[in-house]
XYZ file of C-alpha atoms in Angstrom:
669
model
C 24.442 102.419 39.369
C 23.700 101.202 35.873
C 27.191 100.175 34.812
C 26.721 96.454 35.499
C 23.483 96.162 33.545
C 24.978 98.304 30.830
C 28.011 96.089 30.509
C 25.974 92.873 30.690
C 23.881 93.907 27.724
C 26.454 95.322 25.329
C 29.738 93.916 26.612
C 33.078 95.682 26.564
C 32.923 96.266 22.815
C 30.936 99.452 23.460
C 32.902 100.784 26.390
C 33.141 104.309 27.595
C 35.645 105.615 30.003
C 34.959 104.523 33.550
C 32.486 101.765 32.640
C 34.566 99.018 34.150
C 36.033 97.624 30.911
C 39.710 97.169 30.186
C 41.507 100.238 28.936
C 42.550 100.627 25.367
C 39.077 100.176 23.843
C 37.976 102.876 21.490
C 35.210 105.220 22.522
C 31.951 105.708 20.675
C 31.458 108.693 18.401
C 29.149 111.326 19.870
C 25.905 110.086 18.324
C 26.592 106.477 19.226
C 27.590 107.354 22.760
C 24.388 109.325 23.104
C 22.304 106.343 21.996
C 24.411 104.066 24.147
C 23.582 106.151 27.251
C 19.890 106.161 26.399
C 19.856 102.388 25.937
C 21.709 101.801 29.172
C 19.437 104.025 31.257
C 16.373 102.490 29.641
C 17.657 98.996 30.335
C 18.536 99.735 33.966
C 15.054 101.187 34.561
C 13.494 98.042 33.213
C 15.734 95.956 35.468
C 14.581 97.902 38.484
C 10.943 97.379 37.578
C 11.411 93.672 37.061
C 12.987 93.098 40.476
C 9.592 93.143 42.257
C 9.051 89.375 42.315
C 10.819 86.065 41.628
C 8.543 85.323 38.701
C 9.399 88.580 37.024
C 13.079 87.927 37.611
C 12.585 84.761 35.583
C 10.810 86.773 32.942
C 13.758 89.190 32.872
C 16.124 86.258 32.386
C 14.010 85.001 29.497
C 13.891 88.288 27.655
C 17.624 88.678 28.145
C 18.031 85.339 26.323
C 15.678 86.569 23.648
C 17.800 89.705 23.353
C 20.882 87.609 22.734
C 19.134 85.816 19.890
C 18.025 89.094 18.367
C 21.512 90.454 18.694
C 22.774 87.571 16.579
C 20.438 88.610 13.770
C 21.285 92.328 14.063
C 24.428 93.869 12.659
C 27.323 92.646 14.733
C 29.369 95.770 14.340
C 28.880 98.425 16.946
C 26.723 100.644 14.784
C 23.644 102.735 15.322
C 21.455 100.091 13.674
C 22.866 97.366 15.928
C 22.076 99.267 19.130
C 18.601 100.172 17.932
C 17.953 96.532 17.041
C 18.919 95.428 20.552
C 16.715 98.045 22.166
C 13.789 97.005 19.981
C 14.353 93.377 21.027
C 14.075 94.380 24.679
C 10.864 96.305 24.031
C 9.323 93.462 22.053
C 10.064 90.896 24.731
C 8.868 93.182 27.499
C 5.511 93.620 25.748
C 4.924 89.891 25.321
C 3.341 89.353 28.711
C 1.659 86.180 27.526
C 5.025 84.495 26.868
C 6.128 85.431 30.374
C 3.030 83.812 31.837
C 3.634 80.643 29.826
C 7.132 80.568 31.289
C 5.608 80.793 34.766
C 3.144 78.004 33.885
C 6.037 75.819 32.734
C 7.384 75.678 29.211
C 6.949 71.914 28.804
C 5.501 70.455 31.948
C 2.954 67.703 32.537
C 0.164 69.753 30.991
C 2.030 70.376 27.725
C 3.233 66.775 27.499
C -0.325 65.569 27.965
C -1.517 67.989 25.290
C 1.009 66.581 22.813
C 0.101 62.998 23.744
C -3.561 63.727 23.047
C -2.674 64.232 19.372
C -1.280 60.702 18.956
C -4.474 58.618 18.606
C -6.353 61.072 16.342
C -3.273 61.339 14.096
C -3.019 57.552 13.790
C -6.731 57.214 13.029
C -6.704 60.141 10.598
C -3.989 58.468 8.519
C -5.788 55.125 8.782
C -9.092 56.443 7.432
C -7.415 58.715 4.896
C -5.377 56.038 3.092
C -7.785 53.115 3.449
C -8.979 53.550 -0.140
C -5.645 52.241 -1.386
C -6.314 48.782 0.051
C -10.063 48.441 -0.507
C -9.707 49.112 -4.246
C -7.057 46.501 -5.036
C -7.047 45.346 -8.712
C -9.297 42.377 -9.462
C -9.695 39.962 -12.391
C -13.422 39.611 -13.069
C -14.963 36.722 -14.985
C -18.586 36.487 -16.049
C -20.883 34.491 -13.821
C -21.933 31.472 -15.948
C -23.762 29.448 -13.337
C -26.541 28.816 -15.890
C -24.604 25.722 -17.069
C -24.969 24.161 -13.606
C -28.632 23.522 -14.467
C -27.529 20.908 -17.035
C -24.291 19.869 -15.307
C -24.596 20.285 -11.525
C -21.446 18.287 -10.814
C -19.117 20.490 -12.857
C -16.148 21.975 -11.041
C -15.420 25.695 -11.260
C -12.553 25.079 -13.710
C -14.735 22.904 -15.979
C -17.544 25.448 -15.856
C -15.213 28.293 -16.915
C -13.613 26.133 -19.634
C -16.987 25.505 -21.255
C -18.579 28.939 -20.928
C -15.779 31.520 -21.207
C -13.859 32.474 -24.367
C -10.065 32.528 -24.364
C -7.413 34.945 -25.541
C -4.704 34.015 -28.013
C -2.345 33.116 -25.165
C -4.878 30.688 -23.696
C -6.092 32.765 -20.723
C -9.789 33.442 -20.172
C -11.243 36.712 -21.384
C -12.630 38.994 -18.726
C -15.995 40.699 -19.133
C -17.095 38.283 -21.939
C -19.016 34.981 -21.923
C -20.647 32.560 -24.333
C -24.343 33.117 -24.855
C -26.390 30.485 -22.957
C -28.064 27.730 -25.048
C -30.771 25.104 -24.407
C -28.525 22.146 -25.091
C -27.677 19.219 -22.874
C -24.263 18.907 -21.320
C -22.956 16.308 -23.830
C -23.877 18.554 -26.783
C -22.149 21.526 -25.214
C -19.017 19.453 -24.607
C -19.076 17.931 -28.091
C -19.872 20.986 -30.220
C -18.837 23.868 -27.946
C -20.249 27.427 -27.797
C -19.447 30.139 -30.342
C -21.500 33.336 -29.761
C -20.113 35.752 -27.120
C -21.728 38.585 -25.206
C -21.057 40.779 -22.181
C -21.717 39.451 -18.710
C -25.433 38.999 -18.017
C -25.581 37.600 -14.473
C -22.782 39.440 -12.713
C -19.169 38.459 -12.132
C -17.058 35.987 -10.206
C -13.520 36.471 -8.835
C -11.914 33.004 -8.538
C -8.341 34.325 -8.193
C -9.137 36.738 -5.344
C -8.660 35.648 -1.743
C -9.843 38.857 -0.079
C -13.129 40.699 -0.124
C -12.813 44.272 -1.361
C -15.123 47.021 -2.545
C -14.478 46.031 -6.151
C -15.790 42.476 -5.867
C -18.542 43.411 -3.394
C -20.052 46.213 -5.476
C -18.820 44.833 -8.875
C -16.824 47.896 -9.911
C -15.501 46.189 -13.056
C -16.095 45.871 -16.814
C -16.946 49.457 -17.680
C -17.700 50.548 -14.130
C -14.060 51.138 -13.152
C -14.563 54.878 -13.504
C -16.397 54.714 -10.186
C -13.041 54.351 -8.423
C -12.011 57.757 -9.831
C -15.145 59.214 -8.254
C -13.738 58.267 -4.839
C -10.760 60.553 -5.434
C -13.082 63.334 -6.557
C -15.233 62.981 -3.432
C -12.128 62.937 -1.267
C -10.906 66.174 -2.827
C -14.358 67.739 -2.553
C -14.425 66.968 1.178
C -10.872 68.245 1.509
C -11.711 71.546 -0.163
C -14.933 72.194 1.739
C -13.444 71.001 5.034
C -10.485 73.380 4.697
C -12.802 76.357 4.399
C -15.527 75.290 6.828
C -13.376 74.024 9.685
C -10.809 76.805 9.286
C -13.579 79.384 9.584
C -15.299 77.582 12.498
C -12.052 77.233 14.438
C -11.338 80.963 14.275
C -14.908 81.850 15.194
C -15.824 79.224 17.813
C -12.408 78.138 19.069
C -9.951 75.282 18.715
C -11.626 73.078 21.334
C -15.123 72.787 19.754
C -13.648 72.423 16.257
C -11.415 69.528 17.287
C -14.353 67.834 19.011
C -16.463 68.289 15.885
C -13.692 66.772 13.760
C -13.352 63.803 16.106
C -17.108 63.283 15.950
C -16.768 63.182 12.171
C -14.102 60.465 12.479
C -16.409 58.416 14.691
C -19.463 58.722 12.426
C -17.925 58.712 8.955
C -14.747 56.747 9.668
C -15.928 53.836 11.768
C -19.381 53.994 10.150
C -17.905 53.196 6.721
C -17.862 49.526 7.737
C -21.680 49.467 7.647
C -22.440 51.032 4.250
C -24.777 49.016 2.037
C -23.958 50.430 -1.404
C -21.261 52.324 -3.227
C -23.041 55.690 -3.094
C -23.152 55.528 0.705
C -19.444 54.739 0.690
C -18.786 57.878 -1.366
C -20.771 60.007 1.069
C -18.899 58.616 4.081
C -15.541 59.223 2.387
C -16.580 62.817 1.778
C -17.303 63.212 5.500
C -14.038 61.535 6.554
C -11.870 63.833 4.427
C -13.599 66.860 5.952
C -13.049 65.574 9.487
C -9.370 64.771 8.867
C -8.457 68.173 7.448
C -10.469 69.902 10.178
C -8.541 68.052 12.852
C -5.137 68.747 11.256
C -5.796 72.480 11.000
C -7.164 72.874 14.533
C -4.649 70.618 16.301
C -1.648 72.317 14.664
C -3.017 75.710 15.702
C -3.677 74.535 19.274
C -0.124 73.196 19.657
C 1.306 76.380 18.135
C -0.577 78.605 20.578
C 0.075 76.580 23.737
C 3.771 75.794 23.316
C 6.779 78.092 23.100
C 10.256 77.900 21.618
C 11.548 74.607 20.292
C 8.734 72.689 21.990
C 6.258 74.096 19.475
C 8.088 72.654 16.483
C 8.817 69.361 18.259
C 5.135 68.883 19.101
C 4.001 69.370 15.494
C 6.775 67.103 14.219
C 5.774 64.402 16.694
C 2.110 64.701 15.698
C 3.030 64.261 12.034
C 5.245 61.291 12.929
C 2.253 59.487 14.389
C 0.438 60.221 11.154
C 3.090 58.025 9.502
C 2.581 55.420 12.231
C -1.106 55.316 11.324
C -0.269 54.631 7.674
C 1.977 51.709 8.678
C -0.723 50.426 11.030
C -3.150 50.452 8.089
C -0.733 48.540 5.861
C -0.268 45.781 8.430
C -3.992 45.370 9.047
C -4.857 45.400 5.338
C -2.325 42.626 4.720
C -3.685 40.403 7.497
C -7.459 40.924 7.400
C -9.478 39.140 4.658
C -12.419 41.577 4.408
C -12.569 45.327 3.858
C -15.359 45.717 6.438
C -13.184 44.050 9.065
C -10.456 46.531 8.190
C -12.697 49.459 9.137
C -14.121 47.711 12.200
C -10.813 46.638 13.748
C -8.776 49.656 12.708
C -11.468 52.176 13.593
C -12.395 50.723 16.997
C -10.011 53.027 18.973
C -11.996 55.998 17.699
C -14.431 55.641 20.597
C -11.672 56.555 23.039
C -11.806 60.037 21.539
C -15.091 60.693 23.352
C -13.019 61.348 26.500
C -11.506 64.420 24.818
C -14.634 66.325 25.815
C -13.297 66.528 29.381
C -9.517 66.594 28.929
C -8.868 68.814 25.883
C -7.977 72.474 26.684
C -8.857 75.618 24.761
C -6.206 77.965 23.423
C -5.653 80.887 25.828
C -4.262 83.014 22.995
C -7.505 82.617 21.052
C -9.534 83.423 24.188
C -7.544 86.617 24.658
C -8.096 87.702 21.059
C -11.840 87.133 21.466
C -12.022 89.271 24.619
C -12.513 86.328 27.023
C -9.943 87.383 29.592
C -11.363 85.505 32.608
C -11.618 82.239 30.677
C -8.043 82.638 29.480
C -6.835 83.142 33.060
C -8.783 80.087 34.235
C -7.211 77.895 31.542
C -3.729 79.192 32.385
C -4.247 78.613 36.111
C -5.470 75.085 35.406
C -2.355 74.403 33.299
C -0.141 75.762 36.091
C -1.944 73.569 38.611
C -1.330 70.464 36.479
C 2.338 71.430 36.191
C 2.422 72.077 39.970
C 3.357 75.694 39.402
C 1.926 78.953 40.685
C 1.456 82.037 38.543
C 2.232 85.179 40.589
C -0.805 87.425 40.897
C 1.097 90.522 39.820
C 2.150 88.701 36.643
C -1.352 87.402 35.967
C -2.837 90.849 36.510
C -0.641 92.200 33.761
C -2.469 89.976 31.280
C -4.881 92.364 29.622
C -7.126 92.356 26.611
C -5.751 93.875 23.426
C -6.333 97.579 23.124
C -8.941 96.985 20.465
C -10.778 93.653 20.214
C -11.817 93.653 16.567
C -13.748 91.102 14.569
C -11.872 89.408 11.744
C -13.133 87.750 8.594
C -11.875 86.015 5.499
C -12.029 89.380 3.713
C -8.976 90.472 5.721
C -6.897 88.207 3.477
C -7.785 90.573 0.655
C -7.816 93.880 2.521
C -4.677 93.563 4.680
C -1.578 93.902 2.521
C 0.848 91.979 4.736
C -1.562 89.148 5.458
C -2.336 88.909 1.754
C 1.357 88.697 0.962
C 2.078 85.940 3.482
C -0.955 83.895 2.457
C -0.211 84.211 -1.250
C 3.375 83.058 -0.791
C 2.443 80.089 1.374
C -0.341 79.116 -1.043
C 2.209 78.997 -3.871
C 4.486 76.823 -1.722
C 1.554 74.578 -0.766
C 0.578 74.198 -4.417
C 4.124 73.202 -5.400
C 4.493 70.726 -2.516
C 1.082 69.150 -3.196
C 1.746 68.845 -6.923
C 5.201 67.282 -6.488
C 4.090 64.852 -3.769
C 1.226 63.424 -5.793
C 3.179 63.407 -9.038
C 5.655 61.077 -7.323
C 2.847 58.839 -6.022
C 1.292 58.565 -9.492
C 4.685 57.884 -11.008
C 5.415 54.912 -8.754
C 2.018 53.410 -9.603
C 2.849 53.646 -13.291
C 5.955 51.543 -12.692
C 3.735 48.650 -11.574
C 5.344 48.177 -8.158
C 3.499 45.988 -5.636
C 0.935 48.018 -3.682
C 2.225 46.883 -0.291
C 5.776 47.831 -1.269
C 4.655 51.270 -2.424
C 2.983 51.850 0.931
C 5.337 50.193 3.422
C 8.625 51.655 2.181
C 7.435 55.291 1.923
C 5.749 55.090 5.332
C 8.885 53.659 6.896
C 10.790 56.567 5.357
C 8.317 59.120 6.674
C 9.282 58.626 10.311
C 12.994 59.469 9.948
C 12.090 62.218 7.452
C 9.869 63.998 9.970
C 12.265 63.448 12.854
C 15.132 64.840 10.773
C 13.218 68.108 10.689
C 14.255 68.678 14.314
C 17.920 68.842 13.320
C 17.081 70.710 10.120
C 15.205 73.485 11.919
C 17.910 73.882 14.531
C 20.586 74.339 11.890
C 18.817 76.268 9.128
C 15.673 77.695 10.792
C 12.258 77.826 9.130
C 12.707 79.687 5.855
C 15.971 78.090 4.775
C 14.767 74.620 5.744
C 11.616 75.015 3.641
C 13.570 76.321 0.650
C 16.184 73.575 0.936
C 13.722 70.668 1.183
C 11.452 72.037 -1.550
C 14.386 72.479 -3.936
C 15.749 68.979 -3.329
C 12.285 67.389 -3.523
C 11.602 69.160 -6.819
C 14.923 67.922 -8.184
C 14.032 64.319 -7.310
C 10.587 64.731 -8.863
C 12.169 66.117 -12.046
C 14.627 63.204 -12.267
C 11.872 60.633 -11.770
C 9.911 62.131 -14.662
C 12.779 62.214 -17.173
C 14.181 58.750 -16.416
C 12.983 56.016 -18.818
C 10.723 53.258 -17.501
C 13.379 50.654 -18.306
C 15.483 51.899 -15.393
C 12.856 50.707 -12.935
C 15.094 50.180 -9.904
C 16.751 53.595 -10.223
C 13.373 55.270 -10.759
C 11.922 53.673 -7.639
C 14.994 54.691 -5.616
C 14.708 58.324 -6.742
C 10.953 58.375 -6.061
C 11.441 57.040 -2.532
C 14.207 59.571 -1.864
C 12.071 62.366 -3.287
C 9.162 61.320 -1.103
C 11.474 61.344 1.925
C 12.540 64.939 1.224
C 9.033 66.199 0.394
C 7.636 64.710 3.612
C 10.174 66.804 5.513
C 9.120 69.786 3.399
C 5.456 69.285 4.352
C 6.349 69.198 8.061
C 8.440 72.390 7.896
C 5.725 73.981 5.779
C 3.071 73.337 8.463
C 5.229 74.751 11.263
C 6.281 77.811 9.289
C 2.763 78.643 8.084
C 1.246 78.347 11.567
C 3.867 80.735 12.974
C 3.452 83.285 10.182
C -0.320 83.668 10.524
C -1.910 85.754 13.311
C -3.952 84.020 16.017
C -7.237 85.637 14.998
C -7.028 84.129 11.484
C -4.566 81.254 11.900
C -6.876 78.350 11.063
C -8.638 80.230 8.277
C -5.254 80.926 6.732
C -4.225 77.291 7.113
C -7.470 76.313 5.403
C -6.669 78.554 2.436
C -3.173 77.114 2.224
C -4.572 73.568 2.193
C -6.890 74.659 -0.599
C -3.803 75.463 -2.666
C -2.325 72.086 -1.710
C -5.503 70.359 -2.947
C -5.335 72.386 -6.167
C -1.851 70.966 -6.768
C -3.217 67.464 -6.171
C -6.107 68.026 -8.621
C -3.814 69.385 -11.309
C -1.446 66.440 -10.860
C -4.421 64.071 -11.150
C -5.642 65.733 -14.326
C -2.234 65.831 -16.018
C -1.434 62.211 -15.158
C -4.546 61.120 -17.072
C -3.569 63.110 -20.194
C -0.527 61.014 -21.030
C 1.588 63.991 -22.202
C 5.123 63.504 -20.777
C 6.283 67.109 -21.073
C 3.424 68.645 -19.057
C 4.319 67.126 -15.631
C 7.967 68.134 -16.082
C 7.076 71.688 -17.080
C 4.645 72.301 -14.209
C 6.969 70.634 -11.696
C 9.716 73.137 -12.536
C 7.553 76.241 -12.954
C 5.545 75.813 -9.737
C 8.652 75.131 -7.650
C 10.691 78.006 -9.098
C 7.837 80.407 -8.380
C 7.418 79.059 -4.831
C 11.146 79.292 -4.064
C 11.336 82.841 -5.424
C 8.377 84.047 -3.386
C 9.493 82.199 -0.255
C 12.609 84.388 -0.085
C 10.343 87.389 0.597
C 9.045 85.970 3.891
C 10.467 86.771 7.356
C 12.068 84.236 9.644
C 9.849 83.115 12.548
C 12.075 80.853 14.605
C 12.363 82.137 18.208
C 10.238 85.150 17.304
C 6.989 86.162 18.936
C 3.760 84.812 17.487
C 1.595 87.442 15.771
C -1.690 87.696 17.647
C -3.814 90.143 15.639
C -3.595 92.133 12.440
C -2.328 95.119 14.451
C 0.590 93.041 15.737
C 1.267 91.536 12.333
C 4.321 93.692 11.637
C 7.328 91.451 10.929
C 7.095 92.289 7.234
C 7.136 96.063 7.553
C 8.800 98.934 9.298
C 7.289 102.097 10.579
C 7.695 105.411 8.826
C 9.944 106.710 11.592
C 12.247 103.690 11.256
C 12.494 104.233 7.503
C 13.393 107.878 8.088
C 15.999 106.834 10.628
C 17.591 104.272 8.328
C 17.568 106.802 5.496
C 19.470 109.261 7.678
C 21.917 106.583 8.820
C 22.711 105.552 5.256
C 23.882 109.043 4.311
C 27.606 109.667 4.415
C 27.224 113.230 5.638
C 25.093 112.395 8.661
C 25.891 114.539 11.698
C 25.621 113.884 15.385
C 22.855 116.435 15.706
C 20.739 114.764 13.015
C 21.171 111.355 14.665
C 20.267 112.728 18.095
C 17.177 114.522 16.835
C 15.980 111.520 14.881
C 16.399 109.160 17.839
C 14.776 111.582 20.259
C 11.799 112.155 17.966
C 11.255 108.435 17.567
C 11.505 107.727 21.308
C 9.312 110.679 22.266
C 6.599 109.597 19.864
C 6.662 106.090 21.379
C 6.516 107.527 24.913
C 3.613 109.803 24.010
C 1.715 106.915 22.514
C 2.269 104.770 25.615
C 1.209 107.622 27.947
C -1.947 108.316 25.990
C -2.872 104.626 25.815
C -2.667 104.339 29.615
C -4.889 107.381 30.301
C -8.656 107.063 30.741
C -10.620 107.894 27.614
C -11.813 111.349 28.902
C -8.353 112.377 30.095
C -6.884 111.171 26.826
C -9.218 113.407 24.822
C -8.390 116.414 27.017
C -4.676 115.754 26.626
C -4.972 115.525 22.844
C -6.987 118.792 22.756
C -4.332 120.596 24.841
C -1.542 119.410 22.565
C -3.503 120.365 19.485
C -4.096 123.886 20.828
C -0.392 124.236 21.687
C -0.913 124.263 25.473
C 1.630 122.718 27.780
C 0.365 119.584 29.564
C -0.164 119.812 33.239
């Protein structure tokens, strides 16, 4: 009865006599044949259970595909470990009822496509508001305002006025930030004798060579006040740091939907509202709010896409969202080049932000998060709505199988310290985030030192970002998550190292290496986001992402501090050390591609093995292992799993009675 299922799972490589395979194949040893029979009977029983409905037949087909993927990662030889690995793959897929429901809803139907499309406009606007500082702080040449001379010579042109009242350098150009002290002479005396005593600017500054209005010439951030532009970076980082913690915590506590709406509200108020600030201190406050809103949206939207989509669609959605982030940066560059006033830049570029108000009615909540918070009915309603949009129907018997976790526990940021496996994953990804952040911003500071035109430094890297992010699709398919991250981080670090050791005289080669390094590191950032979101459990996914972005910001801060020191060896040293440490630690992480998402800390087990599995592997590794030892070990492991499943399905009172009977040595009834 079970020969067909048996043969479909393992193939003829594990044949026994009479199983329908060609003759001449060797038989299993006793222990392997024993396990083979157990696996076959177990598999056939599961097939019989899954034949109750068409939806569950589809689910069976899906977990069979999953089993094939797992078999590729297991030992390919027909060994005891290989068969156990295949059986464990079947059990894992069978238990993931949520994935089966998502398959019934439709893996990438109208609902999922709409969800991905909803990330386009916020991503464009996030990049627009995030990088706007680059174009509103363009360098200016300030000259002292000497309009006092117009009182004695009202018909003087601007050139004549500057020639009479401003001192010159040795090369003949006017000095900035200095002027001749005003005198009570008539115009003829000033022209005949000239002015000799200089002083700093007394009545403000003029900018005759500037054609555009920027923050520098509107708030006079010149002549000793340039340090105010560095404060903008500090406020941006402060908002980034606080936003990572606050929005990561809020998203795990209140949900992805309210956190995204709160972030979009921040973009509306602090992004578009920047056009109406009246002084520089207000501008700093609004930039602080914008950086918080941007990081809050990135964390929550990546988590929402991760929890709604399955398989390759999950990675493609995040890659596409990041691609539109690059589109937003190019959109900003074009507007900044064409608009003559910085306020117009915020007004025109930020106008689409009001469309985001409609997200109140069309944005869905994550059903995985609802399940982890004990909101079963709300999760079912969201799933049924998604199925309705996709014109699908979820079978009732499949939907009824969706149950709350056995123990709905509260989680907190302290779990990152108390849980060993979560602490390990977070620490490794924080080291990778630090290295990526440091290398990215070291390259950006390096290209500014070369004196390249600001529009060139923005247009070329942004044009390179799109193919870099889209190349991640091919990269992930070929090398998976962990290898892709290691490969891109290594190559990006190499480019960063070369850009730092090359002399400034080789300007063209330096710029080429910096652009190539930026291309590779952009791909590294995209893989890093996908990999981190899949490693973290649902109950603490956004909090973990917030901590990882904290490490990224720390790399940015350190790069900012070192670039201002002017010590050439320090950037090279930290570039190498941080990347070597990140690459070494990254090798300790598990692969997540095509694996199930961890939902809670109890399910967060890809990094460990149970005690029984360790005992089994220890027995297998011995040369003198006997058939009897293998049988007993396998039976003990399977019986313990069966007992645990039976006890978990009993009512609480019956469970206690059953435990008491077993403790007292009585046979169960």
